[in-house]
Amino acid sequence: MTSPSDPQTLAKPAVRFASIGSQYFGIMLACMAVVLILSNIGAAKGVVFGPIITDGGFFLFPLAYILGDVMSEIYGFKVARKAIITSFALSAFASLCYWIIIVLPGFGDDYGNAKQAAIEGALGPVPLIVLASLLAFFAGQTINSWILVKLKARTGERTLWARLMGSSGVGEFVDTLIFCSIAASIIGITDFGSFLNYFLTGFLYKTGVQYILVPVTSLVIGWIKKREPSYWA
């Protein structure tokens, strides 16, 4: 049994988390949900930049993981998991709304038929994309949050950059692999070479963006920590 004066006890880092009573958590949760919903719509379109294959949601999705990192670091794993589940539920609700919009009877003239075809083409694949996103984001974000919080338990407030980079790399790998495996055929990718291109492009891009933005993410985390009264209580 260790005493309060034991060197190992004294060396153990303090692990701090804030409560969710302030305005900051609600803002971040709303942003995460919006980013996820818009990413799901954009992901229904395949995008080609020369030899690079990706989808229309590529520029948005890393923001959801950055928000997940911020919430995990400041509020802890349980709160971050609630944010993930809430974002999932809202994304699924949005998909249900798209389906209802598509099946509602429209005008039967040429203009109405053209609009119906356009809406079906734009929003029709989204429910399947949402399924891929739900499974991938739940797995990836949960692993990302869990690793970050476990690393924080070992390091305390130190080496935030290492927690952000380590957790994001693993989380994005799992997320991208699951999502691409389901979504590839939906956006028209049928051969293994194109799939590998799609997966590697998504993983390297999303991870790269998060790594590049680690200094900014760290500044945001530090800014919110200073303004969260319960974090230092």
JSON list of C-alpha atoms in Angstrom, two decimals:
[
{"chain": "A", "resi": 1, "resn": "MET", "atom": "CA", "xyz": [0.00, 0.00, 0.00]},
{"chain": "A", "resi": 2, "resn": "THR", "atom": "CA", "xyz": [1.42, 3.39, -0.98]},
{"chain": "A", "resi": 3, "resn": "SER", "atom": "CA", "xyz": [1.41, 6.43, 1.28]},
{"chain": "A", "resi": 4, "resn": "PRO", "atom": "CA", "xyz": [0.71, 10.03, 0.16]},
{"chain": "A", "resi": 5, "resn": "SER", "atom": "CA", "xyz": [4.44, 10.69, 0.30]},
{"chain": "A", "resi": 6, "resn": "ASP", "atom": "CA", "xyz": [5.35, 7.71, -1.90]},
{"chain": "A", "resi": 7, "resn": "PRO", "atom": "CA", "xyz": [7.32, 8.92, -4.98]},
{"chain": "A", "resi": 8, "resn": "GLN", "atom": "CA", "xyz": [5.17, 6.83, -7.33]},
{"chain": "A", "resi": 9, "resn": "THR", "atom": "CA", "xyz": [2.00, 8.37, -5.91]},
{"chain": "A", "resi": 10, "resn": "LEU", "atom": "CA", "xyz": [3.40, 11.88, -6.21]},
{"chain": "A", "resi": 11, "resn": "ALA", "atom": "CA", "xyz": [4.55, 11.25, -9.78]},
{"chain": "A", "resi": 12, "resn": "LYS", "atom": "CA", "xyz": [1.15, 10.07, -10.99]},
{"chain": "A", "resi": 13, "resn": "PRO", "atom": "CA", "xyz": [-0.23, 12.74, -13.37]},
{"chain": "A", "resi": 14, "resn": "ALA", "atom": "CA", "xyz": [-3.49, 14.44, -12.56]},
{"chain": "A", "resi": 15, "resn": "VAL", "atom": "CA", "xyz": [-6.26, 13.72, -15.08]},
{"chain": "A", "resi": 16, "resn": "ARG", "atom": "CA", "xyz": [-8.70, 16.60, -15.42]},
{"chain": "A", "resi": 17, "resn": "PHE", "atom": "CA", "xyz": [-11.98, 16.77, -17.31]},
{"chain": "A", "resi": 18, "resn": "ALA", "atom": "CA", "xyz": [-14.63, 19.48, -17.42]},
{"chain": "A", "resi": 19, "resn": "SER", "atom": "CA", "xyz": [-18.38, 19.13, -16.97]},
{"chain": "A", "resi": 20, "resn": "ILE", "atom": "CA", "xyz": [-20.66, 19.89, -19.93]},
{"chain": "A", "resi": 21, "resn": "GLY", "atom": "CA", "xyz": [-22.57, 22.71, -18.30]},
{"chain": "A", "resi": 22, "resn": "SER", "atom": "CA", "xyz": [-20.95, 25.51, -20.29]},
{"chain": "A", "resi": 23, "resn": "GLN", "atom": "CA", "xyz": [-21.75, 26.79, -23.79]},
{"chain": "A", "resi": 24, "resn": "TYR", "atom": "CA", "xyz": [-18.68, 25.31, -25.47]},
{"chain": "A", "resi": 25, "resn": "PHE", "atom": "CA", "xyz": [-19.77, 21.67, -25.53]},
{"chain": "A", "resi": 26, "resn": "GLY", "atom": "CA", "xyz": [-23.13, 22.48, -27.14]},
{"chain": "A", "resi": 27, "resn": "ILE", "atom": "CA", "xyz": [-21.46, 24.51, -29.87]},
{"chain": "A", "resi": 28, "resn": "MET", "atom": "CA", "xyz": [-18.98, 21.73, -30.66]},
{"chain": "A", "resi": 29, "resn": "LEU", "atom": "CA", "xyz": [-21.71, 19.08, -30.67]},
{"chain": "A", "resi": 30, "resn": "ALA", "atom": "CA", "xyz": [-23.79, 21.10, -33.12]},
{"chain": "A", "resi": 31, "resn": "CYS", "atom": "CA", "xyz": [-20.77, 21.62, -35.38]},
{"chain": "A", "resi": 32, "resn": "MET", "atom": "CA", "xyz": [-19.91, 17.90, -35.32]},
{"chain": "A", "resi": 33, "resn": "ALA", "atom": "CA", "xyz": [-23.45, 16.93, -36.31]},
{"chain": "A", "resi": 34, "resn": "VAL", "atom": "CA", "xyz": [-23.59, 19.45, -39.17]},
{"chain": "A", "resi": 35, "resn": "VAL", "atom": "CA", "xyz": [-20.17, 18.40, -40.47]},
{"chain": "A", "resi": 36, "resn": "LEU", "atom": "CA", "xyz": [-21.18, 14.72, -40.41]},
{"chain": "A", "resi": 37, "resn": "ILE", "atom": "CA", "xyz": [-24.49, 15.35, -42.23]},
{"chain": "A", "resi": 38, "resn": "LEU", "atom": "CA", "xyz": [-22.86, 17.49, -44.93]},
{"chain": "A", "resi": 39, "resn": "SER", "atom": "CA", "xyz": [-20.04, 14.96, -45.33]},
{"chain": "A", "resi": 40, "resn": "ASN", "atom": "CA", "xyz": [-22.57, 12.21, -45.92]},
{"chain": "A", "resi": 41, "resn": "ILE", "atom": "CA", "xyz": [-24.21, 14.21, -48.70]},
{"chain": "A", "resi": 42, "resn": "GLY", "atom": "CA", "xyz": [-20.88, 15.07, -50.30]},
{"chain": "A", "resi": 43, "resn": "ALA", "atom": "CA", "xyz": [-19.62, 11.49, -50.05]},
{"chain": "A", "resi": 44, "resn": "ALA", "atom": "CA", "xyz": [-22.31, 10.36, -52.51]},
{"chain": "A", "resi": 45, "resn": "LYS", "atom": "CA", "xyz": [-20.30, 11.98, -55.30]},
{"chain": "A", "resi": 46, "resn": "GLY", "atom": "CA", "xyz": [-17.08, 10.43, -56.55]},
{"chain": "A", "resi": 47, "resn": "VAL", "atom": "CA", "xyz": [-14.32, 12.98, -57.17]},
{"chain": "A", "resi": 48, "resn": "VAL", "atom": "CA", "xyz": [-11.19, 12.58, -59.33]},
{"chain": "A", "resi": 49, "resn": "PHE", "atom": "CA", "xyz": [-8.08, 14.77, -59.17]},
{"chain": "A", "resi": 50, "resn": "GLY", "atom": "CA", "xyz": [-5.85, 13.29, -61.87]},
{"chain": "A", "resi": 51, "resn": "PRO", "atom": "CA", "xyz": [-4.79, 9.87, -60.49]},
{"chain": "A", "resi": 52, "resn": "ILE", "atom": "CA", "xyz": [-6.37, 10.55, -57.09]},
{"chain": "A", "resi": 53, "resn": "ILE", "atom": "CA", "xyz": [-9.82, 9.13, -56.33]},
{"chain": "A", "resi": 54, "resn": "THR", "atom": "CA", "xyz": [-11.88, 10.48, -53.44]},
{"chain": "A", "resi": 55, "resn": "ASP", "atom": "CA", "xyz": [-15.41, 11.72, -52.72]},
{"chain": "A", "resi": 56, "resn": "GLY", "atom": "CA", "xyz": [-17.14, 15.06, -52.29]},
{"chain": "A", "resi": 57, "resn": "GLY", "atom": "CA", "xyz": [-17.00, 15.00, -48.51]},
{"chain": "A", "resi": 58, "resn": "PHE", "atom": "CA", "xyz": [-13.21, 14.73, -48.27]},
{"chain": "A", "resi": 59, "resn": "PHE", "atom": "CA", "xyz": [-12.60, 18.35, -47.25]},
{"chain": "A", "resi": 60, "resn": "LEU", "atom": "CA", "xyz": [-15.17, 18.34, -44.42]},
{"chain": "A", "resi": 61, "resn": "PHE", "atom": "CA", "xyz": [-14.79, 15.03, -42.61]},
{"chain": "A", "resi": 62, "resn": "PRO", "atom": "CA", "xyz": [-11.45, 15.71, -40.83]},
{"chain": "A", "resi": 63, "resn": "LEU", "atom": "CA", "xyz": [-13.19, 18.55, -38.96]},
{"chain": "A", "resi": 64, "resn": "ALA", "atom": "CA", "xyz": [-15.45, 16.02, -37.24]},
{"chain": "A", "resi": 65, "resn": "TYR", "atom": "CA", "xyz": [-12.41, 14.15, -35.90]},
{"chain": "A", "resi": 66, "resn": "ILE", "atom": "CA", "xyz": [-10.77, 17.37, -34.75]},
{"chain": "A", "resi": 67, "resn": "LEU", "atom": "CA", "xyz": [-13.93, 18.25, -32.83]},
{"chain": "A", "resi": 68, "resn": "GLY", "atom": "CA", "xyz": [-13.92, 14.73, -31.39]},
{"chain": "A", "resi": 69, "resn": "ASP", "atom": "CA", "xyz": [-10.34, 15.21, -30.21]},
{"chain": "A", "resi": 70, "resn": "VAL", "atom": "CA", "xyz": [-11.19, 18.50, -28.52]},
{"chain": "A", "resi": 71, "resn": "MET", "atom": "CA", "xyz": [-14.21, 17.03, -26.72]},
{"chain": "A", "resi": 72, "resn": "SER", "atom": "CA", "xyz": [-12.34, 13.90, -25.65]},
{"chain": "A", "resi": 73, "resn": "GLU", "atom": "CA", "xyz": [-9.43, 15.91, -24.24]},
{"chain": "A", "resi": 74, "resn": "ILE", "atom": "CA", "xyz": [-11.58, 18.40, -22.34]},
{"chain": "A", "resi": 75, "resn": "TYR", "atom": "CA", "xyz": [-14.68, 16.42, -21.35]},
{"chain": "A", "resi": 76, "resn": "GLY", "atom": "CA", "xyz": [-13.56, 12.77, -21.35]},
{"chain": "A", "resi": 77, "resn": "PHE", "atom": "CA", "xyz": [-14.52, 9.56, -23.09]},
{"chain": "A", "resi": 78, "resn": "LYS", "atom": "CA", "xyz": [-18.11, 9.21, -21.84]},
{"chain": "A", "resi": 79, "resn": "VAL", "atom": "CA", "xyz": [-19.08, 12.71, -22.95]},
{"chain": "A", "resi": 80, "resn": "ALA", "atom": "CA", "xyz": [-17.34, 12.29, -26.33]},
{"chain": "A", "resi": 81, "resn": "ARG", "atom": "CA", "xyz": [-19.21, 9.01, -26.85]},
{"chain": "A", "resi": 82, "resn": "LYS", "atom": "CA", "xyz": [-22.53, 10.79, -26.20]},
{"chain": "A", "resi": 83, "resn": "ALA", "atom": "CA", "xyz": [-21.58, 13.38, -28.81]},
{"chain": "A", "resi": 84, "resn": "ILE", "atom": "CA", "xyz": [-20.79, 10.61, -31.32]},
{"chain": "A", "resi": 85, "resn": "ILE", "atom": "CA", "xyz": [-24.11, 8.85, -30.71]},
{"chain": "A", "resi": 86, "resn": "THR", "atom": "CA", "xyz": [-26.04, 12.13, -30.92]},
{"chain": "A", "resi": 87, "resn": "SER", "atom": "CA", "xyz": [-24.38, 13.03, -34.22]},
{"chain": "A", "resi": 88, "resn": "PHE", "atom": "CA", "xyz": [-25.22, 9.55, -35.53]},
{"chain": "A", "resi": 89, "resn": "ALA", "atom": "CA", "xyz": [-28.87, 9.93, -34.54]},
{"chain": "A", "resi": 90, "resn": "LEU", "atom": "CA", "xyz": [-29.16, 13.31, -36.24]},
{"chain": "A", "resi": 91, "resn": "SER", "atom": "CA", "xyz": [-27.45, 12.00, -39.37]},
{"chain": "A", "resi": 92, "resn": "ALA", "atom": "CA", "xyz": [-29.84, 9.04, -39.49]},
{"chain": "A", "resi": 93, "resn": "PHE", "atom": "CA", "xyz": [-32.78, 11.43, -39.05]},
{"chain": "A", "resi": 94, "resn": "ALA", "atom": "CA", "xyz": [-31.51, 13.54, -41.94]},
{"chain": "A", "resi": 95, "resn": "SER", "atom": "CA", "xyz": [-31.32, 10.42, -44.09]},
{"chain": "A", "resi": 96, "resn": "LEU", "atom": "CA", "xyz": [-34.92, 9.55, -43.19]},
{"chain": "A", "resi": 97, "resn": "CYS", "atom": "CA", "xyz": [-35.96, 13.07, -44.23]},
{"chain": "A", "resi": 98, "resn": "TYR", "atom": "CA", "xyz": [-34.22, 12.62, -47.60]},
{"chain": "A", "resi": 99, "resn": "TRP", "atom": "CA", "xyz": [-36.15, 9.40, -48.17]},
{"chain": "A", "resi": 100, "resn": "ILE", "atom": "CA", "xyz": [-39.47, 11.07, -47.33]},
{"chain": "A", "resi": 101, "resn": "ILE", "atom": "CA", "xyz": [-38.68, 13.98, -49.66]},
{"chain": "A", "resi": 102, "resn": "ILE", "atom": "CA", "xyz": [-37.94, 11.55, -52.49]},
{"chain": "A", "resi": 103, "resn": "VAL", "atom": "CA", "xyz": [-41.14, 9.46, -52.10]},
{"chain": "A", "resi": 104, "resn": "LEU", "atom": "CA", "xyz": [-43.48, 12.44, -51.74]},
{"chain": "A", "resi": 105, "resn": "PRO", "atom": "CA", "xyz": [-45.55, 12.88, -54.94]},
{"chain": "A", "resi": 106, "resn": "GLY", "atom": "CA", "xyz": [-44.32, 15.75, -57.07]},
{"chain": "A", "resi": 107, "resn": "PHE", "atom": "CA", "xyz": [-45.61, 17.69, -60.05]},
{"chain": "A", "resi": 108, "resn": "GLY", "atom": "CA", "xyz": [-46.14, 15.52, -63.11]},
{"chain": "A", "resi": 109, "resn": "ASP", "atom": "CA", "xyz": [-44.95, 18.01, -65.72]},
{"chain": "A", "resi": 110, "resn": "ASP", "atom": "CA", "xyz": [-41.53, 17.92, -67.40]},
{"chain": "A", "resi": 111, "resn": "TYR", "atom": "CA", "xyz": [-40.05, 20.36, -64.91]},
{"chain": "A", "resi": 112, "resn": "GLY", "atom": "CA", "xyz": [-41.37, 18.38, -61.94]},
{"chain": "A", "resi": 113, "resn": "ASN", "atom": "CA", "xyz": [-40.05, 15.11, -63.38]},
{"chain": "A", "resi": 114, "resn": "ALA", "atom": "CA", "xyz": [-36.65, 16.68, -63.97]},
{"chain": "A", "resi": 115, "resn": "LYS", "atom": "CA", "xyz": [-36.53, 17.97, -60.40]},
{"chain": "A", "resi": 116, "resn": "GLN", "atom": "CA", "xyz": [-37.55, 14.55, -59.07]},
{"chain": "A", "resi": 117, "resn": "ALA", "atom": "CA", "xyz": [-34.78, 12.84, -61.04]},
{"chain": "A", "resi": 118, "resn": "ALA", "atom": "CA", "xyz": [-32.25, 15.39, -59.82]},
{"chain": "A", "resi": 119, "resn": "ILE", "atom": "CA", "xyz": [-33.27, 14.93, -56.17]},
{"chain": "A", "resi": 120, "resn": "GLU", "atom": "CA", "xyz": [-33.18, 11.15, -56.49]},
{"chain": "A", "resi": 121, "resn": "GLY", "atom": "CA", "xyz": [-29.75, 11.32, -58.08]},
{"chain": "A", "resi": 122, "resn": "ALA", "atom": "CA", "xyz": [-28.39, 13.66, -55.40]},
{"chain": "A", "resi": 123, "resn": "LEU", "atom": "CA", "xyz": [-30.03, 12.29, -52.25]},
{"chain": "A", "resi": 124, "resn": "GLY", "atom": "CA", "xyz": [-30.96, 8.73, -53.27]},
{"chain": "A", "resi": 125, "resn": "PRO", "atom": "CA", "xyz": [-27.58, 7.13, -52.45]},
{"chain": "A", "resi": 126, "resn": "VAL", "atom": "CA", "xyz": [-27.23, 9.05, -49.18]},
{"chain": "A", "resi": 127, "resn": "PRO", "atom": "CA", "xyz": [-28.95, 6.49, -46.89]},
{"chain": "A", "resi": 128, "resn": "LEU", "atom": "CA", "xyz": [-26.38, 3.86, -47.90]},
{"chain": "A", "resi": 129, "resn": "ILE", "atom": "CA", "xyz": [-23.59, 6.40, -47.42]},
{"chain": "A", "resi": 130, "resn": "VAL", "atom": "CA", "xyz": [-25.04, 7.20, -44.00]},
{"chain": "A", "resi": 131, "resn": "LEU", "atom": "CA", "xyz": [-24.93, 3.51, -43.09]},
{"chain": "A", "resi": 132, "resn": "ALA", "atom": "CA", "xyz": [-21.27, 3.35, -44.08]},
{"chain": "A", "resi": 133, "resn": "SER", "atom": "CA", "xyz": [-20.57, 6.58, -42.21]},
{"chain": "A", "resi": 134, "resn": "LEU", "atom": "CA", "xyz": [-22.40, 5.49, -39.07]},
{"chain": "A", "resi": 135, "resn": "LEU", "atom": "CA", "xyz": [-20.51, 2.23, -38.78]},
{"chain": "A", "resi": 136, "resn": "ALA", "atom": "CA", "xyz": [-17.16, 3.78, -39.68]},
{"chain": "A", "resi": 137, "resn": "PHE", "atom": "CA", "xyz": [-17.49, 6.95, -37.62]},
{"chain": "A", "resi": 138, "resn": "PHE", "atom": "CA", "xyz": [-18.75, 5.09, -34.56]},
{"chain": "A", "resi": 139, "resn": "ALA", "atom": "CA", "xyz": [-15.85, 2.64, -34.64]},
{"chain": "A", "resi": 140, "resn": "GLY", "atom": "CA", "xyz": [-13.17, 5.16, -35.59]},
{"chain": "A", "resi": 141, "resn": "GLN", "atom": "CA", "xyz": [-14.25, 7.96, -33.29]},
{"chain": "A", "resi": 142, "resn": "THR", "atom": "CA", "xyz": [-14.76, 5.60, -30.34]},
{"chain": "A", "resi": 143, "resn": "ILE", "atom": "CA", "xyz": [-11.26, 4.17, -30.76]},
{"chain": "A", "resi": 144, "resn": "ASN", "atom": "CA", "xyz": [-9.85, 7.67, -31.29]},
{"chain": "A", "resi": 145, "resn": "SER", "atom": "CA", "xyz": [-11.47, 9.00, -28.11]},
{"chain": "A", "resi": 146, "resn": "TRP", "atom": "CA", "xyz": [-10.60, 5.93, -26.04]},
{"chain": "A", "resi": 147, "resn": "ILE", "atom": "CA", "xyz": [-6.90, 6.03, -27.00]},
{"chain": "A", "resi": 148, "resn": "LEU", "atom": "CA", "xyz": [-6.66, 9.78, -26.37]},
{"chain": "A", "resi": 149, "resn": "VAL", "atom": "CA", "xyz": [-8.17, 9.50, -22.89]},
{"chain": "A", "resi": 150, "resn": "LYS", "atom": "CA", "xyz": [-6.02, 6.47, -22.01]},
{"chain": "A", "resi": 151, "resn": "LEU", "atom": "CA", "xyz": [-2.89, 8.35, -23.07]},
{"chain": "A", "resi": 152, "resn": "LYS", "atom": "CA", "xyz": [-4.00, 11.34, -21.03]},
{"chain": "A", "resi": 153, "resn": "ALA", "atom": "CA", "xyz": [-4.35, 9.10, -17.97]},
{"chain": "A", "resi": 154, "resn": "ARG", "atom": "CA", "xyz": [-0.65, 8.27, -18.34]},
{"chain": "A", "resi": 155, "resn": "THR", "atom": "CA", "xyz": [0.71, 11.70, -19.25]},
{"chain": "A", "resi": 156, "resn": "GLY", "atom": "CA", "xyz": [-1.66, 14.19, -17.61]},
{"chain": "A", "resi": 157, "resn": "GLU", "atom": "CA", "xyz": [-1.50, 17.59, -19.27]},
{"chain": "A", "resi": 158, "resn": "ARG", "atom": "CA", "xyz": [1.83, 16.87, -20.95]},
{"chain": "A", "resi": 159, "resn": "THR", "atom": "CA", "xyz": [2.48, 15.85, -24.58]},
{"chain": "A", "resi": 160, "resn": "LEU", "atom": "CA", "xyz": [-0.92, 16.82, -25.93]},
{"chain": "A", "resi": 161, "resn": "TRP", "atom": "CA", "xyz": [0.47, 16.70, -29.47]},
{"chain": "A", "resi": 162, "resn": "ALA", "atom": "CA", "xyz": [1.38, 13.02, -29.04]},
{"chain": "A", "resi": 163, "resn": "ARG", "atom": "CA", "xyz": [-2.13, 12.16, -27.83]},
{"chain": "A", "resi": 164, "resn": "LEU", "atom": "CA", "xyz": [-3.72, 13.97, -30.75]},
{"chain": "A", "resi": 165, "resn": "MET", "atom": "CA", "xyz": [-1.50, 12.38, -33.38]},
{"chain": "A", "resi": 166, "resn": "GLY", "atom": "CA", "xyz": [-1.50, 8.87, -31.93]},
{"chain": "A", "resi": 167, "resn": "SER", "atom": "CA", "xyz": [-5.24, 8.61, -31.42]},
{"chain": "A", "resi": 168, "resn": "SER", "atom": "CA", "xyz": [-6.12, 10.26, -34.74]},
{"chain": "A", "resi": 169, "resn": "GLY", "atom": "CA", "xyz": [-3.89, 7.96, -36.77]},
{"chain": "A", "resi": 170, "resn": "VAL", "atom": "CA", "xyz": [-5.49, 4.78, -35.42]},
{"chain": "A", "resi": 171, "resn": "GLY", "atom": "CA", "xyz": [-9.03, 6.16, -35.47]},
{"chain": "A", "resi": 172, "resn": "GLU", "atom": "CA", "xyz": [-8.78, 7.43, -39.04]},
{"chain": "A", "resi": 173, "resn": "PHE", "atom": "CA", "xyz": [-7.36, 4.12, -40.27]},
{"chain": "A", "resi": 174, "resn": "VAL", "atom": "CA", "xyz": [-10.28, 2.15, -38.84]},
{"chain": "A", "resi": 175, "resn": "ASP", "atom": "CA", "xyz": [-12.83, 4.73, -39.97]},
{"chain": "A", "resi": 176, "resn": "THR", "atom": "CA", "xyz": [-11.52, 4.97, -43.54]},
{"chain": "A", "resi": 177, "resn": "LEU", "atom": "CA", "xyz": [-11.22, 1.21, -43.99]},
{"chain": "A", "resi": 178, "resn": "ILE", "atom": "CA", "xyz": [-14.81, 0.55, -42.88]},
{"chain": "A", "resi": 179, "resn": "PHE", "atom": "CA", "xyz": [-16.28, 3.48, -44.80]},
{"chain": "A", "resi": 180, "resn": "CYS", "atom": "CA", "xyz": [-14.46, 2.79, -48.06]},
{"chain": "A", "resi": 181, "resn": "SER", "atom": "CA", "xyz": [-15.32, -0.92, -47.92]},
{"chain": "A", "resi": 182, "resn": "ILE", "atom": "CA", "xyz": [-19.03, -0.08, -47.88]},
{"chain": "A", "resi": 183, "resn": "ALA", "atom": "CA", "xyz": [-19.16, 3.16, -49.88]},
{"chain": "A", "resi": 184, "resn": "ALA", "atom": "CA", "xyz": [-16.84, 2.29, -52.76]},
{"chain": "A", "resi": 185, "resn": "SER", "atom": "CA", "xyz": [-19.41, 0.41, -54.82]},
{"chain": "A", "resi": 186, "resn": "ILE", "atom": "CA", "xyz": [-22.06, 3.07, -54.12]},
{"chain": "A", "resi": 187, "resn": "ILE", "atom": "CA", "xyz": [-20.04, 5.82, -55.80]},
{"chain": "A", "resi": 188, "resn": "GLY", "atom": "CA", "xyz": [-18.95, 3.55, -58.70]},
{"chain": "A", "resi": 189, "resn": "ILE", "atom": "CA", "xyz": [-15.63, 2.02, -57.56]},
{"chain": "A", "resi": 190, "resn": "THR", "atom": "CA", "xyz": [-15.56, -1.64, -58.58]},
{"chain": "A", "resi": 191, "resn": "ASP", "atom": "CA", "xyz": [-11.92, -2.78, -59.03]},
{"chain": "A", "resi": 192, "resn": "PHE", "atom": "CA", "xyz": [-9.33, -3.34, -56.30]},
{"chain": "A", "resi": 193, "resn": "GLY", "atom": "CA", "xyz": [-6.82, -0.84, -57.66]},
{"chain": "A", "resi": 194, "resn": "SER", "atom": "CA", "xyz": [-9.35, 1.99, -57.55]},
{"chain": "A", "resi": 195, "resn": "PHE", "atom": "CA", "xyz": [-10.47, 0.87, -54.09]},
{"chain": "A", "resi": 196, "resn": "LEU", "atom": "CA", "xyz": [-6.90, 0.92, -52.78]},
{"chain": "A", "resi": 197, "resn": "ASN", "atom": "CA", "xyz": [-6.45, 4.38, -54.29]},
{"chain": "A", "resi": 198, "resn": "TYR", "atom": "CA", "xyz": [-9.70, 5.51, -52.66]},
{"chain": "A", "resi": 199, "resn": "PHE", "atom": "CA", "xyz": [-8.73, 4.10, -49.25]},
{"chain": "A", "resi": 200, "resn": "LEU", "atom": "CA", "xyz": [-5.14, 5.37, -49.20]},
{"chain": "A", "resi": 201, "resn": "THR", "atom": "CA", "xyz": [-6.14, 8.81, -50.46]},
{"chain": "A", "resi": 202, "resn": "GLY", "atom": "CA", "xyz": [-8.82, 9.12, -47.78]},
{"chain": "A", "resi": 203, "resn": "PHE", "atom": "CA", "xyz": [-6.62, 7.87, -44.96]},
{"chain": "A", "resi": 204, "resn": "LEU", "atom": "CA", "xyz": [-3.53, 9.88, -45.85]},
{"chain": "A", "resi": 205, "resn": "TYR", "atom": "CA", "xyz": [-5.49, 13.04, -46.55]},
{"chain": "A", "resi": 206, "resn": "LYS", "atom": "CA", "xyz": [-7.62, 12.97, -43.39]},
{"chain": "A", "resi": 207, "resn": "THR", "atom": "CA", "xyz": [-4.72, 12.00, -41.16]},
{"chain": "A", "resi": 208, "resn": "GLY", "atom": "CA", "xyz": [-2.45, 14.55, -42.81]},
{"chain": "A", "resi": 209, "resn": "VAL", "atom": "CA", "xyz": [-4.95, 17.36, -42.30]},
{"chain": "A", "resi": 210, "resn": "GLN", "atom": "CA", "xyz": [-5.31, 16.48, -38.64]},
{"chain": "A", "resi": 211, "resn": "TYR", "atom": "CA", "xyz": [-1.54, 16.31, -38.15]},
{"chain": "A", "resi": 212, "resn": "ILE", "atom": "CA", "xyz": [-1.02, 19.65, -39.87]},
{"chain": "A", "resi": 213, "resn": "LEU", "atom": "CA", "xyz": [-3.70, 21.23, -37.70]},
{"chain": "A", "resi": 214, "resn": "VAL", "atom": "CA", "xyz": [-2.39, 19.77, -34.42]},
{"chain": "A", "resi": 215, "resn": "PRO", "atom": "CA", "xyz": [-0.90, 23.17, -33.39]},
{"chain": "A", "resi": 216, "resn": "VAL", "atom": "CA", "xyz": [-4.25, 24.86, -34.06]},
{"chain": "A", "resi": 217, "resn": "THR", "atom": "CA", "xyz": [-6.17, 22.09, -32.29]},
{"chain": "A", "resi": 218, "resn": "SER", "atom": "CA", "xyz": [-3.83, 22.41, -29.30]},
{"chain": "A", "resi": 219, "resn": "LEU", "atom": "CA", "xyz": [-4.40, 26.17, -29.15]},
{"chain": "A", "resi": 220, "resn": "VAL", "atom": "CA", "xyz": [-8.18, 25.70, -29.27]},
{"chain": "A", "resi": 221, "resn": "ILE", "atom": "CA", "xyz": [-8.01, 23.08, -26.51]},
{"chain": "A", "resi": 222, "resn": "GLY", "atom": "CA", "xyz": [-5.88, 25.36, -24.36]},
{"chain": "A", "resi": 223, "resn": "TRP", "atom": "CA", "xyz": [-8.22, 28.30, -24.99]},
{"chain": "A", "resi": 224, "resn": "ILE", "atom": "CA", "xyz": [-11.31, 26.32, -23.95]},
{"chain": "A", "resi": 225, "resn": "LYS", "atom": "CA", "xyz": [-9.59, 24.79, -20.91]},
{"chain": "A", "resi": 226, "resn": "LYS", "atom": "CA", "xyz": [-8.83, 28.26, -19.58]},
{"chain": "A", "resi": 227, "resn": "ARG", "atom": "CA", "xyz": [-12.46, 29.26, -19.97]},
{"chain": "A", "resi": 228, "resn": "GLU", "atom": "CA", "xyz": [-14.02, 26.11, -18.57]},
{"chain": "A", "resi": 229, "resn": "PRO", "atom": "CA", "xyz": [-14.36, 26.81, -14.80]},
{"chain": "A", "resi": 230, "resn": "SER", "atom": "CA", "xyz": [-15.01, 23.16, -13.99]},
{"chain": "A", "resi": 231, "resn": "TYR", "atom": "CA", "xyz": [-11.84, 21.94, -15.75]},
{"chain": "A", "resi": 232, "resn": "TRP", "atom": "CA", "xyz": [-9.52, 23.39, -13.11]},
{"chain": "A", "resi": 233, "resn": "ALA", "atom": "CA", "xyz": [-11.94, 23.00, -10.20]}
]
